[in-house]
Tab-separated table of C-alpha atoms in Angstrom:
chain	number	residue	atom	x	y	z
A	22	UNK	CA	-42.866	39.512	-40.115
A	23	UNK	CA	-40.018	41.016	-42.272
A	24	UNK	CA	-36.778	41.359	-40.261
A	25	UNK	CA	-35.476	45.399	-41.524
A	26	UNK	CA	-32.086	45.690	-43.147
A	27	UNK	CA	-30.342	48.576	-43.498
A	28	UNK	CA	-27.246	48.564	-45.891
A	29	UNK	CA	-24.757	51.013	-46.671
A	30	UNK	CA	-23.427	51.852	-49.565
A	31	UNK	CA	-19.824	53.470	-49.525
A	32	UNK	CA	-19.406	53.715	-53.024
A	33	UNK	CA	-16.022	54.642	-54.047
A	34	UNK	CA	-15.008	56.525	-50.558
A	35	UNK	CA	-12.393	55.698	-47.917
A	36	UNK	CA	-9.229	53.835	-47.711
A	37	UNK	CA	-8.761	50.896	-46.224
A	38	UNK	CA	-7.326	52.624	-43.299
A	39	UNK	CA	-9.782	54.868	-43.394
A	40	UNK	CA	-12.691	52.499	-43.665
A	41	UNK	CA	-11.520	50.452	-40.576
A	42	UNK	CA	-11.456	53.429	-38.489
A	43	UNK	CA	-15.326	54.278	-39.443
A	44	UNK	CA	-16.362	51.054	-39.256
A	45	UNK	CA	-14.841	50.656	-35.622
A	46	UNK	CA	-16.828	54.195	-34.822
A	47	UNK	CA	-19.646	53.068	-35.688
A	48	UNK	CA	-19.810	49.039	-34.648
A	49	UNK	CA	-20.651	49.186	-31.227
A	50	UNK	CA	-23.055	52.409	-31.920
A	51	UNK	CA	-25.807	50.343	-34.427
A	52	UNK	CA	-28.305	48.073	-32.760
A	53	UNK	CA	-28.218	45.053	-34.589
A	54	UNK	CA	-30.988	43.957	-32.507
A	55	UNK	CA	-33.377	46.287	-34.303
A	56	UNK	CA	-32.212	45.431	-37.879
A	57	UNK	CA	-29.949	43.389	-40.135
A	58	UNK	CA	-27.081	45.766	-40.623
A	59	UNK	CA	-24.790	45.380	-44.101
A	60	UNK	CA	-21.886	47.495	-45.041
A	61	UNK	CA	-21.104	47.599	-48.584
A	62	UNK	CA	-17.551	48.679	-48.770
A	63	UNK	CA	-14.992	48.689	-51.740
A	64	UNK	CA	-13.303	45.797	-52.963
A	65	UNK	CA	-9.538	46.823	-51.217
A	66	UNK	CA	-11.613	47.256	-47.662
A	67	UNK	CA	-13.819	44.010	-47.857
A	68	UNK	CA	-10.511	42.154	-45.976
A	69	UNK	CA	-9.563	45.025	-43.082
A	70	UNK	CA	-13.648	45.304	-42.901
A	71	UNK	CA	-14.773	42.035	-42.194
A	72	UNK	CA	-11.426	41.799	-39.836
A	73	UNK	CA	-13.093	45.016	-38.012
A	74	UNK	CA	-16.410	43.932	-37.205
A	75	UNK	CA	-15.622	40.284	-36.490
A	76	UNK	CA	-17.620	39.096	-34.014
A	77	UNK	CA	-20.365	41.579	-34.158
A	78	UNK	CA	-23.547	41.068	-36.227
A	79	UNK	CA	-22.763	43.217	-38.608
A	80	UNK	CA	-22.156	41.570	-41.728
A	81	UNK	CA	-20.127	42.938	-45.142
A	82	UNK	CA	-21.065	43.250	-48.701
A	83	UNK	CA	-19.285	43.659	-51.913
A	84	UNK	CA	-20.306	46.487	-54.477
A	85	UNK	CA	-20.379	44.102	-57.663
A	86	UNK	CA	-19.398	41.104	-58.883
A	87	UNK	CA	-18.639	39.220	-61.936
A	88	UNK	CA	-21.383	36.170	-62.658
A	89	UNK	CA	-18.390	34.065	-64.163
A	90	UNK	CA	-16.745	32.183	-61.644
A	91	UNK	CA	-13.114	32.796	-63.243
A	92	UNK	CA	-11.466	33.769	-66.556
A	93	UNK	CA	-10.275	36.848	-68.744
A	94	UNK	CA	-12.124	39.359	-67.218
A	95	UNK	CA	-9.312	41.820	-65.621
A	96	UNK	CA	-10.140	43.983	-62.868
A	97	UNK	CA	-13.109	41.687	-61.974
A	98	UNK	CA	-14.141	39.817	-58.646
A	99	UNK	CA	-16.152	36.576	-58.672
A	100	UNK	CA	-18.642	35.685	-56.291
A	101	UNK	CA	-16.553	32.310	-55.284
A	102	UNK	CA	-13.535	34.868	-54.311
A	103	UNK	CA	-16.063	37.323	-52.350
A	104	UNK	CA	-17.976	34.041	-50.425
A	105	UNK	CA	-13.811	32.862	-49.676
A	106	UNK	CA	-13.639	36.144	-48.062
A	107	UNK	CA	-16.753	35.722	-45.848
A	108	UNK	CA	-18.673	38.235	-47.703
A	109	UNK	CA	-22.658	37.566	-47.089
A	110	UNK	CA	-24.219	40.391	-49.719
A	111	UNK	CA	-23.811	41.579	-52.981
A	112	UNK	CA	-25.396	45.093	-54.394
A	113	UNK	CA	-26.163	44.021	-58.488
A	114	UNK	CA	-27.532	46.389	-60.628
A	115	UNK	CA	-27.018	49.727	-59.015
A	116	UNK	CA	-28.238	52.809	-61.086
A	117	UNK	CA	-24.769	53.925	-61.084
A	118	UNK	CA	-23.572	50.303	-62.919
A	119	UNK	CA	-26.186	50.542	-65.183
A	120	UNK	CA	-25.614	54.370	-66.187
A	121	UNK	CA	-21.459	54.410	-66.283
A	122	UNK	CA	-20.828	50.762	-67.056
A	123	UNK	CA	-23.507	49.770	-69.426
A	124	UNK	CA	-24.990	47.288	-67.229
A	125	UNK	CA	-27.895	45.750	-68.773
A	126	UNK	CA	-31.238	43.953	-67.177
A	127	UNK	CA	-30.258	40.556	-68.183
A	128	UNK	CA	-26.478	40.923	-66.492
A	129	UNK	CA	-28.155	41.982	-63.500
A	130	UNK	CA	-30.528	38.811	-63.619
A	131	UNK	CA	-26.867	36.581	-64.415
A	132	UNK	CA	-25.214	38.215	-61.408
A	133	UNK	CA	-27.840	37.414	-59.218
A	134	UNK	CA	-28.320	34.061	-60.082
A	135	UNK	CA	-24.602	33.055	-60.092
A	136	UNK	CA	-24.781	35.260	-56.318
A	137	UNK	CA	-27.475	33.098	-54.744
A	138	UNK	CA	-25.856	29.726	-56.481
A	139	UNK	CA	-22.353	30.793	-54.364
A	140	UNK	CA	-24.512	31.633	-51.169
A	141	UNK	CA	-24.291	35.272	-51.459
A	142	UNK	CA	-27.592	37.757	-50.651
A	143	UNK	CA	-27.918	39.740	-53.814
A	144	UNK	CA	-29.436	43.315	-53.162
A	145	UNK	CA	-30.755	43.892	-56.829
A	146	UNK	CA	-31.434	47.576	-57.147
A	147	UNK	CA	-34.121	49.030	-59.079
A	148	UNK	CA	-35.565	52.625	-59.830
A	149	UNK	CA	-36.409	55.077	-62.483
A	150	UNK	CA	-34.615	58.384	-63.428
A	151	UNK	CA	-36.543	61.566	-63.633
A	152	UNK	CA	-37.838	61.752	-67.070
A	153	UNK	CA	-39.343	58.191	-66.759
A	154	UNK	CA	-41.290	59.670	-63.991
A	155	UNK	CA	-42.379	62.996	-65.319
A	156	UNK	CA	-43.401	60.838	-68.403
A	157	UNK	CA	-45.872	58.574	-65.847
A	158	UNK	CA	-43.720	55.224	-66.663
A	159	UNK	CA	-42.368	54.660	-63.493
A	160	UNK	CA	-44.582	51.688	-62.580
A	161	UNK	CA	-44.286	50.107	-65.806
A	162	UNK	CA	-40.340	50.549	-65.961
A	163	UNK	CA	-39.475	48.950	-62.415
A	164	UNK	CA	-41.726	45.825	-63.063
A	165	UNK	CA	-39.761	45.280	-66.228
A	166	UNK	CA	-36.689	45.722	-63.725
A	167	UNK	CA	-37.735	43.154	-61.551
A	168	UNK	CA	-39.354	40.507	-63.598
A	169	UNK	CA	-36.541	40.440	-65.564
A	170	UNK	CA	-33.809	40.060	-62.349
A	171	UNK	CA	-35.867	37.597	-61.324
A	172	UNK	CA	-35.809	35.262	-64.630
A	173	UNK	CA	-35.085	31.584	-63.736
A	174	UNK	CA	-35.087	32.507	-60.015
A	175	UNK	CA	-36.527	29.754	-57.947
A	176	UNK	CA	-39.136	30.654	-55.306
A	177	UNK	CA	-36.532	29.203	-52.499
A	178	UNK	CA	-34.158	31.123	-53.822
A	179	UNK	CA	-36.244	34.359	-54.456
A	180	UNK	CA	-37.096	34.766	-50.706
A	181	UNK	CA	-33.201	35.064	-50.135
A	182	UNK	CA	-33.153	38.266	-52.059
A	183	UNK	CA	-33.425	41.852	-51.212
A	184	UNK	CA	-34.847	44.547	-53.603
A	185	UNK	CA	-33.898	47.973	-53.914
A	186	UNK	CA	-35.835	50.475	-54.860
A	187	UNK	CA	-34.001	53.718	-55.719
A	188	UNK	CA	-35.041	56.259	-58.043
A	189	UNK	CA	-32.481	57.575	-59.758
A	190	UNK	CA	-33.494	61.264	-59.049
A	191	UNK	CA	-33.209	60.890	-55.863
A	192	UNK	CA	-29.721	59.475	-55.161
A	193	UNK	CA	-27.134	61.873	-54.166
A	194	UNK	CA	-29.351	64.730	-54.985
A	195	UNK	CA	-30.428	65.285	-51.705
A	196	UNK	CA	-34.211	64.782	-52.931
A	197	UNK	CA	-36.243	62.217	-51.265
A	198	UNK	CA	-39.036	60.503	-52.592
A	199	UNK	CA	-41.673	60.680	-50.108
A	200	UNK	CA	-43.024	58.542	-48.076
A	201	UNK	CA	-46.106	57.803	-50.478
A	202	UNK	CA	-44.128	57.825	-53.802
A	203	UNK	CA	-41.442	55.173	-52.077
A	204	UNK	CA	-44.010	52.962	-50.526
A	205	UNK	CA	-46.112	52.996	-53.702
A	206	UNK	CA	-43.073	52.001	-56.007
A	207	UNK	CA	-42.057	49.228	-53.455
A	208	UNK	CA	-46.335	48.199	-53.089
A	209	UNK	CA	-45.669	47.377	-57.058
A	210	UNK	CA	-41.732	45.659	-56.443
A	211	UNK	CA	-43.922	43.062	-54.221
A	212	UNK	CA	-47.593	43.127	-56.308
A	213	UNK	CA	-45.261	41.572	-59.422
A	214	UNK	CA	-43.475	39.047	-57.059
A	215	UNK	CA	-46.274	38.046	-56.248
A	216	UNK	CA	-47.721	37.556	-59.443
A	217	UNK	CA	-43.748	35.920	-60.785
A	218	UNK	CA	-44.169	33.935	-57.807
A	219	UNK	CA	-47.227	34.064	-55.223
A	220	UNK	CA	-48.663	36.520	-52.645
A	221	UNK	CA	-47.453	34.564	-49.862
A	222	UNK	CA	-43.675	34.296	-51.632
A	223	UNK	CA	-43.553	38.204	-52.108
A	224	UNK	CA	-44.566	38.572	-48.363
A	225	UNK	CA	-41.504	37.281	-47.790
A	226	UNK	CA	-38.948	39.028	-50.010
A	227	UNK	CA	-37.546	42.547	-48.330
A	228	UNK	CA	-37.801	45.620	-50.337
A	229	UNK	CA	-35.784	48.565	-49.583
A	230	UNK	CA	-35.443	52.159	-50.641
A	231	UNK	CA	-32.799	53.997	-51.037
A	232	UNK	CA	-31.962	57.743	-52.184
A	233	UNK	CA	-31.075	60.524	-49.494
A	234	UNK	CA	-32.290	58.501	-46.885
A	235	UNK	CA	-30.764	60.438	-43.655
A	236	UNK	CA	-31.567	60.195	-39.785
A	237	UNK	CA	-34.619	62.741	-40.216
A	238	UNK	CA	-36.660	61.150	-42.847
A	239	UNK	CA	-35.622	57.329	-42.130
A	240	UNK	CA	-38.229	56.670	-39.754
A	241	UNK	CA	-41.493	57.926	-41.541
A	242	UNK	CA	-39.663	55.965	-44.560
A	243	UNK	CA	-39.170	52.497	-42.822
A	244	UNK	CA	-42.594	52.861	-41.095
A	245	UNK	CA	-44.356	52.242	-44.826
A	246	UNK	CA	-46.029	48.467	-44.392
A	247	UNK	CA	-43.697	47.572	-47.871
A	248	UNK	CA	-40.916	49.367	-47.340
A	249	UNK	CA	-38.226	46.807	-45.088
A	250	UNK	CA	-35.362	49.311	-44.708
A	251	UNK	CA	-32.625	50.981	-47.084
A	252	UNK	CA	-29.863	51.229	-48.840
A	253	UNK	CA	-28.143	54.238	-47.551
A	254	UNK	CA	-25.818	56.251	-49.765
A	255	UNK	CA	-24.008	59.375	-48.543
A	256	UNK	CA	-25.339	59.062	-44.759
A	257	UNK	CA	-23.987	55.519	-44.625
A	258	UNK	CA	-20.618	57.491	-44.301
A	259	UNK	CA	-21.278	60.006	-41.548
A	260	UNK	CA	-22.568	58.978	-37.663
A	261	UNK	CA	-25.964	59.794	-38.759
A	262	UNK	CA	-25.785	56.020	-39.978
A	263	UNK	CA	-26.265	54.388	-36.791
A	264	UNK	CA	-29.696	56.974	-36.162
A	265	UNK	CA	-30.883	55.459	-39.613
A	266	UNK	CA	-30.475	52.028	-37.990
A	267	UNK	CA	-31.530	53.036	-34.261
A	268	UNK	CA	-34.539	55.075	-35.656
């Protein structure tokens, strides 16, 4: 059976003081017990983070990361640097990256291959925006997404991963997709890993969603038989967060 994992994603908020402070709130009030729990923080808090929850099981995760392991590439973080650190996750791909840093399909599939290759768990985010849906192309559009993250991905190495499934029209909007539309979208993320790789392979491989997800609507959400937790934007900053886990 699929462990849950429930990542947050900070996005650009908090200092590092600031950070350490929430993440102290909020460590001993998230059963870990009931899922894996990830915080994605920004790059200047992955140190005072990872110092904060040492010794719980709550592990860290990086926003991005570069898929060469050094060079020219200022204002860049490789994965070797993150896994020094003793990051364990990596979100590639995010709508965001794709939409105000020209992130492409095949740099998402380069970042997580050079993530798994370090050690890291990359959370490869997928999802349509709203016109692709109105137009009926959702389907269609996130298996593209995923068979192309997934190019030259071992099996072995596929069952490390984590999808996320985010629609675009969903995140930060305060619109949910409901429980039917999410578990549909992630029914398809696993139907094509399964057909990359085998049935048995995608049983394996967690699927989240993410977009709004809040302490109401988390636990009809999670309770979908393909949907193995979330990636949780704007409540992943309030107390609410530790309801999403506890749900």
């Amino acid at each position: 059976m699929r462990r849950k994992i429930i990542a947050g994603n900070w996005k650009m908020n908090l200092t590092p003081r600031e950070a350490v402070d929430f993440a102290n709130s909020i460590k001993s009030a998230v059963d870990t017990d009931k899922a894996d729990v990830v915080l994605c923080v920004p790059a200047v808090s992955l140190a005072p983070v990872l110092e904060a929850v040492s010794g719980t099981n709550i592990s860290v995760g990086a926003q991005n990361m570069h898929f060469e392991d050094s060079g020219a590439f200022t204002g860049e973080i490789s994965a070797k640097m993150l896994v020094s650190m003793g990051v364990r996750y990596v979100i590639v791909g995010h709508s965001e990256r794709r939409e105000y840093f020209a992130e492409t399909d095949e740099g998402v599939n380069k970042k997580a291959r050079k993530a798994l290759a370090e050690g890291l768990v990359p959370i490869i985010c997928v999802g349509e925006t709203l016109h692709q849906r109105e137009q009926g192309i959702t389907i269609d559009f996130v298996r593209r997404q995923v068979r192309i993250a997934f190019l030259e991905i071992s099996q072995e190495d596929a069952v490390k991963c984590v999808v996320a499934y985010e629609p675009i029209w969903a995140i930060g909007t305060g619109k949910t997709a409901t429980s039917e539309q999410a578990e549909e979208v992630c029914a398809a993320v696993r139907q094509v890993l399964g057909e990359i790789y085998s049935v048995e392979v995608a049983a394996k491989i967690r699927v989240q969603y993410g977009g709004s997800v809040n302490g109401k609507n988390a636990s009809e959400l999670f309770s979908m038989p393909n949907i193995d937790g979330g990636l949780v934007g704007g409540a992943s900053l309030k107390p609410e967060f530790a309801d999403i886990v506890n749900h």
